[in-house]
Short mmCIF file of C-alpha atoms and ligand atoms in Angstrom, two decimals:
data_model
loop_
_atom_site.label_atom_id
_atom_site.label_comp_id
_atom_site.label_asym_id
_atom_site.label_seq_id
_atom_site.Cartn_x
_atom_site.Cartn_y
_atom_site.Cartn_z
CA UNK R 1 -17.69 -2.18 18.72
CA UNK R 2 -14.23 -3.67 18.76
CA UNK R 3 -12.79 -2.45 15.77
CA UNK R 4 -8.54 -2.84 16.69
CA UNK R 5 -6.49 -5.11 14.05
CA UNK R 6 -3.61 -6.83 15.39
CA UNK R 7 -1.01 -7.58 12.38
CA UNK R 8 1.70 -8.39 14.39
CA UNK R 9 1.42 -8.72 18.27
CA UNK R 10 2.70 -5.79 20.91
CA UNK R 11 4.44 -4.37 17.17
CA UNK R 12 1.96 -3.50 14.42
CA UNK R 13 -1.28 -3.34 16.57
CA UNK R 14 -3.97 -0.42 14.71
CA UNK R 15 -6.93 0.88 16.20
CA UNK R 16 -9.11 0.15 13.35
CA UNK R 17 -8.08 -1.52 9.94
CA UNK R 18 -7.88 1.23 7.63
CA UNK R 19 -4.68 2.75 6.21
CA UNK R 20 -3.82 4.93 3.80
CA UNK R 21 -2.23 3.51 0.77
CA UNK R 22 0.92 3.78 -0.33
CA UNK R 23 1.76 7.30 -2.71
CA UNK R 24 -1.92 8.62 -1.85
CA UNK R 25 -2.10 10.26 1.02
CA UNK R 26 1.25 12.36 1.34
CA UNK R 27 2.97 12.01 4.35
CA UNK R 28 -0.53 11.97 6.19
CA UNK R 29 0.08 15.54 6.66
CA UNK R 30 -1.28 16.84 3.67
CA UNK R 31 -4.48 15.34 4.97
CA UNK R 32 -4.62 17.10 8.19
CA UNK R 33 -6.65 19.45 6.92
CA UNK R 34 -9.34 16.93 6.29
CA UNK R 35 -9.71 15.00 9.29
CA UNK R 36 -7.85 13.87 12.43
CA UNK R 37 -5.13 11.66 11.42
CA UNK R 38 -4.44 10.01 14.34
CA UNK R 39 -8.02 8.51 14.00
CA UNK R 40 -6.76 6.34 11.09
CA UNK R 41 -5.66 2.44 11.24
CA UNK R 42 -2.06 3.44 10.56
CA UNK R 43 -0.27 5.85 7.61
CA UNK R 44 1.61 4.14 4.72
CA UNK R 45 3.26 7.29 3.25
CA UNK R 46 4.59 7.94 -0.16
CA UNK R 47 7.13 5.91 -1.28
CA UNK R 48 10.53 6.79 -0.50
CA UNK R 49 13.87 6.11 -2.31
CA UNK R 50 17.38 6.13 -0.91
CA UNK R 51 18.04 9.17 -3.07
CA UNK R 52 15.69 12.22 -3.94
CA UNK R 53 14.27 11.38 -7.00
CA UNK R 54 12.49 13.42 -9.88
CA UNK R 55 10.13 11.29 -10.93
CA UNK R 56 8.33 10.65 -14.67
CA UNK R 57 8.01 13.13 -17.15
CA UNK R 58 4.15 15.29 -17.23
CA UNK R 59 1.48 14.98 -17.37
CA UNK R 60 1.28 12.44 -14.36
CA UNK R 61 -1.99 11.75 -14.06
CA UNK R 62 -5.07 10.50 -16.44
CA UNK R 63 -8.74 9.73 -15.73
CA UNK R 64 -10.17 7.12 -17.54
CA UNK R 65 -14.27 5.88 -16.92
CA UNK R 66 -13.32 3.34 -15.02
CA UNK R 67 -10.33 4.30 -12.64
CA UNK R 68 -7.18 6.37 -12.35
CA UNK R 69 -4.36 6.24 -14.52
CA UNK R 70 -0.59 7.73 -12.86
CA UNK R 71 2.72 7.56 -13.82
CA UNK R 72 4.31 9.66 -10.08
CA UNK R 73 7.80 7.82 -10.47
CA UNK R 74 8.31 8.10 -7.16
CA UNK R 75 8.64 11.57 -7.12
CA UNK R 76 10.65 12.34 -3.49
CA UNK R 77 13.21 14.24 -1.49
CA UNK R 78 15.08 11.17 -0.57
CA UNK R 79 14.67 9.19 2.80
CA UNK R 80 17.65 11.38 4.75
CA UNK R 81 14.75 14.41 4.06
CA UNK R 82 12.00 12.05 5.18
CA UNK R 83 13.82 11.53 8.75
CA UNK R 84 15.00 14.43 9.51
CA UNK R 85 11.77 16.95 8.21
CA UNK R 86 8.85 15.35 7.69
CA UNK R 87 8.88 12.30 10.47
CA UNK R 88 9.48 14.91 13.21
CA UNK R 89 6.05 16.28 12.29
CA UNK R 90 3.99 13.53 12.30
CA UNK R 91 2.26 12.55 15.20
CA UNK R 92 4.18 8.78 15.31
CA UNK R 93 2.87 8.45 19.09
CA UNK R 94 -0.59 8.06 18.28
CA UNK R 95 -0.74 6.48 14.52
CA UNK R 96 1.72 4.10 12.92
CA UNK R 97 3.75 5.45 10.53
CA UNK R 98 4.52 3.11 7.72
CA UNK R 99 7.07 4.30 5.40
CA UNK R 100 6.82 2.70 1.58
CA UNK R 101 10.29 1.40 0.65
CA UNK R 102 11.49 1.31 -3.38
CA UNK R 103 14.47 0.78 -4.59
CA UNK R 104 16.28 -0.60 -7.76
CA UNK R 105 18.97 -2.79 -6.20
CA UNK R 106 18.66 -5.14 -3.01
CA UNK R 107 21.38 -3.42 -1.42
CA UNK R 108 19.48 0.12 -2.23
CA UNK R 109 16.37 -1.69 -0.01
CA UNK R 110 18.58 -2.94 2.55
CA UNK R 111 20.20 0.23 3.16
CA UNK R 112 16.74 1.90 3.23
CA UNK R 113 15.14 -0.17 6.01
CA UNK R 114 18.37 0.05 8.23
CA UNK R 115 18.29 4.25 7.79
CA UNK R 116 14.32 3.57 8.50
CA UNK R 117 14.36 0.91 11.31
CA UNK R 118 16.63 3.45 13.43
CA UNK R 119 13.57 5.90 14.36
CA UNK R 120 11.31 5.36 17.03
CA UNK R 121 8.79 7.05 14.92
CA UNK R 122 8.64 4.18 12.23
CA UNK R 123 6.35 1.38 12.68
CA UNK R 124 6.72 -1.04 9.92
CA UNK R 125 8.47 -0.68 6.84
CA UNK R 126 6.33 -1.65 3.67
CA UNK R 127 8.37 -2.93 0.61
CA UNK R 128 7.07 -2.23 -2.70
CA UNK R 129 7.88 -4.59 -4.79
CA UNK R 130 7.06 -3.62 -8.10
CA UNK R 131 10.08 -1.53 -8.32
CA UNK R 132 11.76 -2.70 -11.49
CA UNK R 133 15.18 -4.54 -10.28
CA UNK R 134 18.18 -3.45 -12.20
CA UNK R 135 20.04 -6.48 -12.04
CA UNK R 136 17.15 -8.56 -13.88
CA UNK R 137 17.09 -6.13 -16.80
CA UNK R 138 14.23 -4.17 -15.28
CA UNK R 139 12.12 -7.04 -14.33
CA UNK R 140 10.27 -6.12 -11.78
CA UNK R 141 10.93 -7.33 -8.01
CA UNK R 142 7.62 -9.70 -7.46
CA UNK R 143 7.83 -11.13 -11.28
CA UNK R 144 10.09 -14.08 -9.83
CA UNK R 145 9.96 -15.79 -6.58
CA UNK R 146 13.55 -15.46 -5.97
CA UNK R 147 13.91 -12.03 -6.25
CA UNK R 148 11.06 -11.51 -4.55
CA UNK R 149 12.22 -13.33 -1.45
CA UNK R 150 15.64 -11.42 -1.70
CA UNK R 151 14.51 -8.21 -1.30
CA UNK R 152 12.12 -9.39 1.30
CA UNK R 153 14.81 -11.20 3.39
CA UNK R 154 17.18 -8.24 2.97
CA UNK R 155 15.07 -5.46 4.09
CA UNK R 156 13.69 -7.97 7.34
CA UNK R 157 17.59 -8.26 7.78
CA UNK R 158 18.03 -4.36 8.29
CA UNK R 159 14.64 -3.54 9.64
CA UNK R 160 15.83 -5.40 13.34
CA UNK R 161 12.58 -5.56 15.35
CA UNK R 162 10.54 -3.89 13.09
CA UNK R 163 7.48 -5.46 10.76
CA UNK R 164 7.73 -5.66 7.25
CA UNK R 165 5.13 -5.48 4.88
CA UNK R 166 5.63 -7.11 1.55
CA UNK R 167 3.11 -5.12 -0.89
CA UNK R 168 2.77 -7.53 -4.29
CA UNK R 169 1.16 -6.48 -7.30
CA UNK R 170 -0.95 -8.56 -9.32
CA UNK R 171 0.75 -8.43 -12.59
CA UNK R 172 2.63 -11.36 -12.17
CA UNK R 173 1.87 -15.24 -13.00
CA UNK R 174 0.88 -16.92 -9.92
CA UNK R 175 0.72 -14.55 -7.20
CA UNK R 176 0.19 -17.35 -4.73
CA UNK R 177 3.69 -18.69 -4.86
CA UNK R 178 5.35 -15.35 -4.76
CA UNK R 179 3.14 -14.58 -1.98
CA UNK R 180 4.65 -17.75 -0.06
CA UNK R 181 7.55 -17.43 -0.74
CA UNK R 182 8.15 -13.67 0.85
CA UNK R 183 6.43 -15.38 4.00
CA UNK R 184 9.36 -17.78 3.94
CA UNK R 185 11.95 -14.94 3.24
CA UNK R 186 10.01 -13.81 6.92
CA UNK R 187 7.68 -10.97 5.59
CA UNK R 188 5.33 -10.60 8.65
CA UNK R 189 2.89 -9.24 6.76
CA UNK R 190 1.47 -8.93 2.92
CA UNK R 191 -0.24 -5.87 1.41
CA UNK R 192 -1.47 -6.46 -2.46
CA UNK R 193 -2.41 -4.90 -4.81
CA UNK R 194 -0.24 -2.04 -6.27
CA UNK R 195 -1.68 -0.30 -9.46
CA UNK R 196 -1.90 -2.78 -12.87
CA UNK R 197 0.04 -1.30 -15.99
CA UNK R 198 -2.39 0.49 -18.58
CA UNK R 199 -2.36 2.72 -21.39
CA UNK R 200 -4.65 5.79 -21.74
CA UNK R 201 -4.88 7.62 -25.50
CA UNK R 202 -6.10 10.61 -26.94
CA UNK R 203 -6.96 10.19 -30.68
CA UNK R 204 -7.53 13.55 -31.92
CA UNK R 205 -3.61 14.19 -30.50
CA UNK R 206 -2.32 10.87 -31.44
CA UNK R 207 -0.81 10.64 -28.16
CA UNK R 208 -0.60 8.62 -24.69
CA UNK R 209 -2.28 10.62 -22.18
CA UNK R 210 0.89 10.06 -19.92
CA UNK R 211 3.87 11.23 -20.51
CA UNK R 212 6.10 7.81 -19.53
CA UNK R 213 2.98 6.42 -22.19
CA UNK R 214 1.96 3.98 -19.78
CA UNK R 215 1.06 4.20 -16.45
CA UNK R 216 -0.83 2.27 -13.28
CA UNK R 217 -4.28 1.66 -13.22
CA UNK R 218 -6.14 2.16 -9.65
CA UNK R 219 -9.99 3.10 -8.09
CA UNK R 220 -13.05 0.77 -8.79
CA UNK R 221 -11.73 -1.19 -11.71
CA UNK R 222 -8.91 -2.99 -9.82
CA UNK R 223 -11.21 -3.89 -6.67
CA UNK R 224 -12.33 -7.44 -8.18
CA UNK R 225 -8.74 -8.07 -9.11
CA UNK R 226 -7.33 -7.02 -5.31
CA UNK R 227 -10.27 -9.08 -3.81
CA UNK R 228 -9.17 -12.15 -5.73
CA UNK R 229 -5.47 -11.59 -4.98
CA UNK R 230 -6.25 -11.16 -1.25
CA UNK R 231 -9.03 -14.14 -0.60
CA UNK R 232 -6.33 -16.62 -3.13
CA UNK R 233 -3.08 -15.51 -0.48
CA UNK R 234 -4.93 -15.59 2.68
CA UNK R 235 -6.02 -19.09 1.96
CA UNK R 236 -2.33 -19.67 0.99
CA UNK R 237 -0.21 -17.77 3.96
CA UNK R 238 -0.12 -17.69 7.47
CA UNK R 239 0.50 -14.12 8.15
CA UNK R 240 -1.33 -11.50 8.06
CA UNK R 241 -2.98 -9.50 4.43
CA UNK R 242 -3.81 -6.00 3.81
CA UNK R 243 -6.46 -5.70 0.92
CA UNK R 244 -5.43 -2.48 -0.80
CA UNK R 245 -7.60 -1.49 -4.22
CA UNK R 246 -10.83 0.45 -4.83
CA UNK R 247 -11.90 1.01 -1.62
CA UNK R 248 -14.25 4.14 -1.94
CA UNK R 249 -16.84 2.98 1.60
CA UNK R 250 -16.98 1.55 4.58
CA UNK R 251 -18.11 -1.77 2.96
CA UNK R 252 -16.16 -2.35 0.41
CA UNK R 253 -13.46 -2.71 3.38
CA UNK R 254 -16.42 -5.36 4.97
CA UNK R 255 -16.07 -7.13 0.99
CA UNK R 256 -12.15 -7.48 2.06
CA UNK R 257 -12.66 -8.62 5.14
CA UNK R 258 -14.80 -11.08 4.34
CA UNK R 259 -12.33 -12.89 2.00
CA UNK R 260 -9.50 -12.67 4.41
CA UNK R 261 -8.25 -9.35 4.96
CA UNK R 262 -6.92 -8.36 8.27
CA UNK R 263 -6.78 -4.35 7.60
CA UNK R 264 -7.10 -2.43 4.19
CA UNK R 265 -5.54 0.60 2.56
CA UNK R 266 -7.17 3.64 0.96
CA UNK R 267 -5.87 4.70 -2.45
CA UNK R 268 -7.20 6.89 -5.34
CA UNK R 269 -10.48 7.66 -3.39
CA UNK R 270 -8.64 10.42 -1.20
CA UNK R 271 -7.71 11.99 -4.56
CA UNK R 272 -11.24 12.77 -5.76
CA UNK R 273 -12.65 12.71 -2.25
CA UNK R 274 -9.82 14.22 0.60
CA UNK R 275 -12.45 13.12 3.21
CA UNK R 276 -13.58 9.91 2.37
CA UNK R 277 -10.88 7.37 4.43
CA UNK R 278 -12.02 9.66 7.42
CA UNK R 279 -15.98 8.67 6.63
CA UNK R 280 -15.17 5.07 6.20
CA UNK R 281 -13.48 5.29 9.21
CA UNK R 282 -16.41 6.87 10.72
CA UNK R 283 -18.97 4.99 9.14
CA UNK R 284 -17.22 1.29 9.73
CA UNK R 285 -19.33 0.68 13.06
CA UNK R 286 -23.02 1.30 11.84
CA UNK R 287 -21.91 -0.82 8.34
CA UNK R 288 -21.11 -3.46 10.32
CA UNK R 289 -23.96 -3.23 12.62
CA UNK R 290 -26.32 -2.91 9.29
CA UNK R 291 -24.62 -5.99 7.88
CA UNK R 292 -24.96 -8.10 11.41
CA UNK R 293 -20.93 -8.16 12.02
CA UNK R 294 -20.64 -7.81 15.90
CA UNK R 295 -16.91 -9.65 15.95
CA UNK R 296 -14.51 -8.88 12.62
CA UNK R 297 -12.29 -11.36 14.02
CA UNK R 298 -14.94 -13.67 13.36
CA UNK R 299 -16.14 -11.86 10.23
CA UNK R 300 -12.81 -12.34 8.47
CA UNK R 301 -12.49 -14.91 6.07
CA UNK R 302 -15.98 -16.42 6.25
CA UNK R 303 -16.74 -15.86 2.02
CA UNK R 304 -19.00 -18.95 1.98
CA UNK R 305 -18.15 -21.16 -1.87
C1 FMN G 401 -0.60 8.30 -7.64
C2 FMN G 401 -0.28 6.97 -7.04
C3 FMN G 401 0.98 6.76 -6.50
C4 FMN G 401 1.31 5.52 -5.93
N1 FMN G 401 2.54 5.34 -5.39
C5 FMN G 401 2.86 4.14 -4.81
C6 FMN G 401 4.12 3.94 -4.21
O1 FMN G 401 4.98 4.81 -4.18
N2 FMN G 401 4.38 2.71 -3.68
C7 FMN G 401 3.45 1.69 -3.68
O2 FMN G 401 3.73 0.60 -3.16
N3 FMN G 401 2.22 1.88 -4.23
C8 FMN G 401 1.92 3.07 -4.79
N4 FMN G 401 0.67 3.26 -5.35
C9 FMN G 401 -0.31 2.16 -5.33
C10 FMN G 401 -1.36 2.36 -4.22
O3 FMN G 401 -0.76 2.34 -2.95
C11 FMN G 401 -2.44 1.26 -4.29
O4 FMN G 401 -1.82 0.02 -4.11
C12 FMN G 401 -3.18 1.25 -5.63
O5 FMN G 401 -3.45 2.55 -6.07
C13 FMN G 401 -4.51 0.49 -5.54
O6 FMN G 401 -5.36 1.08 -4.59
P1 FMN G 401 -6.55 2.12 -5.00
O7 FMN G 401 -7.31 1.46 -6.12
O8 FMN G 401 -7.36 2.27 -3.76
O9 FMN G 401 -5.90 3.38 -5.45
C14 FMN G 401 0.34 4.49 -5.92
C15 FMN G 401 -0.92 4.71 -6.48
C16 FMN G 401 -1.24 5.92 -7.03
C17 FMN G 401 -2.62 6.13 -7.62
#
């Protein structure tokens, strides 16, 4: 079976539509030891910032019943270390390589995608924009259309011939019109969801379980909310959406393809399972045969009212 995604022709073309999501999988190579890489969809890597960066204060990380709850900061050596150590040792020839850009300023994102667009070994650059934005007191990128479409339209400025990605989170009041209008500010593709804010507590301590007290929630609970986000924008945009949130199988990527996703992104599930975005890989073509999908071109977007 057929199983290439095309995102954007003779630039972003995958071999199958699964990623890894953004901040969950390393730099791809901490996952070598867990399956061939080079079999995936494409990489989004950890995000990167212009500067290394420490991160948020411990503990990080909180389970909760129904998902994961993380507060990483963006916890990175800085893009200069990105380029020169760990992009040398990916295997860019025969997997996209999608770095995840965040920054505080527009100018911080622009000059991000230009150090990124210069290496053969990038693909796309994917802009996260639920970085808060310093200039708005904090607000966060996609919580206005305006600055949403500025970052956007700066980072496609630097990135040359390179794809962007605009990845939107759902915390925001009509995702729809930000969505359009980074397709305006020439985004050539959308990725959504990033993680929802939440708040985890200990009552015997009288404490947040995080230690930056709130943090992002990710995993199963956030997979209704991504596969509204996704089937709402793809009725809304021309280009392309990748459905990122709670994918644990084989088909819940089907679920987002079937309301308009052209590829997806694995998140939290490599956490408690290393191997899993290798099995749905593995597993896509006898899912799709048990669900009578012979064409995903002509799969996609067919959710019937
Ligand atoms: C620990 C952790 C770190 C993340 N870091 C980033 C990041 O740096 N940039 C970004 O755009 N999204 C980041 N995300 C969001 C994920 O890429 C993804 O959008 C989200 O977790 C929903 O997918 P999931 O439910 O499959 O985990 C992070 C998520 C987690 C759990």
């Amino acid at each position: 079976m057929d199983l290439r995604a095309t995102l954007v022709p003779g630039l972003l073309e995958l071999k199958n539509p699964i990623m890894s999501a953004a901040g969950t999988f390393g730099s791809g190579l901490e996952y070598s030891p867990y399956g061939d890489i080079t079999q995936l969809g494409g990489i989004i890597t950890n995000g990167l910032t212009l500067r290394p960066c420490m991160g948020s204060p411990m503990p990080r990380v909180a389970e909760t019943p129904s998902g994961l709850l993380t507060s990483i900061g963006t916890q990175n050596d800085g893009v200069e270390h990105f380029v020169r150590h760990v992009l040398p040792q990916l295997p860019w020839q025969d997997v996209p390589i999608i770095p995840n850009l965040n920054a505080n300023f527009v100018e911080d994102f622009s000059e991000l995608a230009g150090i990124l667009a210069a290496e053969p070994g990038i693909a796309a650059l994917e802009v996260n924009l639920s970085c808060r934005n310093d200039n708005r007191s904090g607000q966060r990128f996609n919580q206005n259309t305006v600055t949403a479409a500025r970052a956007v339209s700066a980072v496609k400025k630097a990135a040359g011939s390179k794809p962007v990605i605009a990845k939107l989170s759902p915390q925001i009041m009509d995702i729809v019109e930000v969505a359009r209008s980074v397709e305006a500010a020439g985004a050539d593709v959308i990725s959504c969801i990033g993680t929802v804010q939440g708040l985890a507590v200990d009552v015997r301590e009288r404490r947040a379980m995080l230690g930056s007290i709130t943090g992002g929630l990710s995993g199963p609970a956030v997979k209704p909310l991504a596969l509204r986000c996704v089937w709402q924008i793809s009725h809304a945009v021309d280009i392309p959406v990748i459905g990122v949130g709670g994918i644990r199988t084989a088909q819940d990527v089907l679920e987002f393809m079937l309301v308009g996703a052209h590829a997806v992104a694995v998140g939290s599930a490599s956490f408690s399972d290393p191997e899993a975005i290798f099995r749905i890989v593995r597993e896509l073509p006898a899912v799709c045969e048990e669900y009578g999908v012979s064409d995903l071109d002509a799969f996609r977007g067919s959710l019937q009212g």
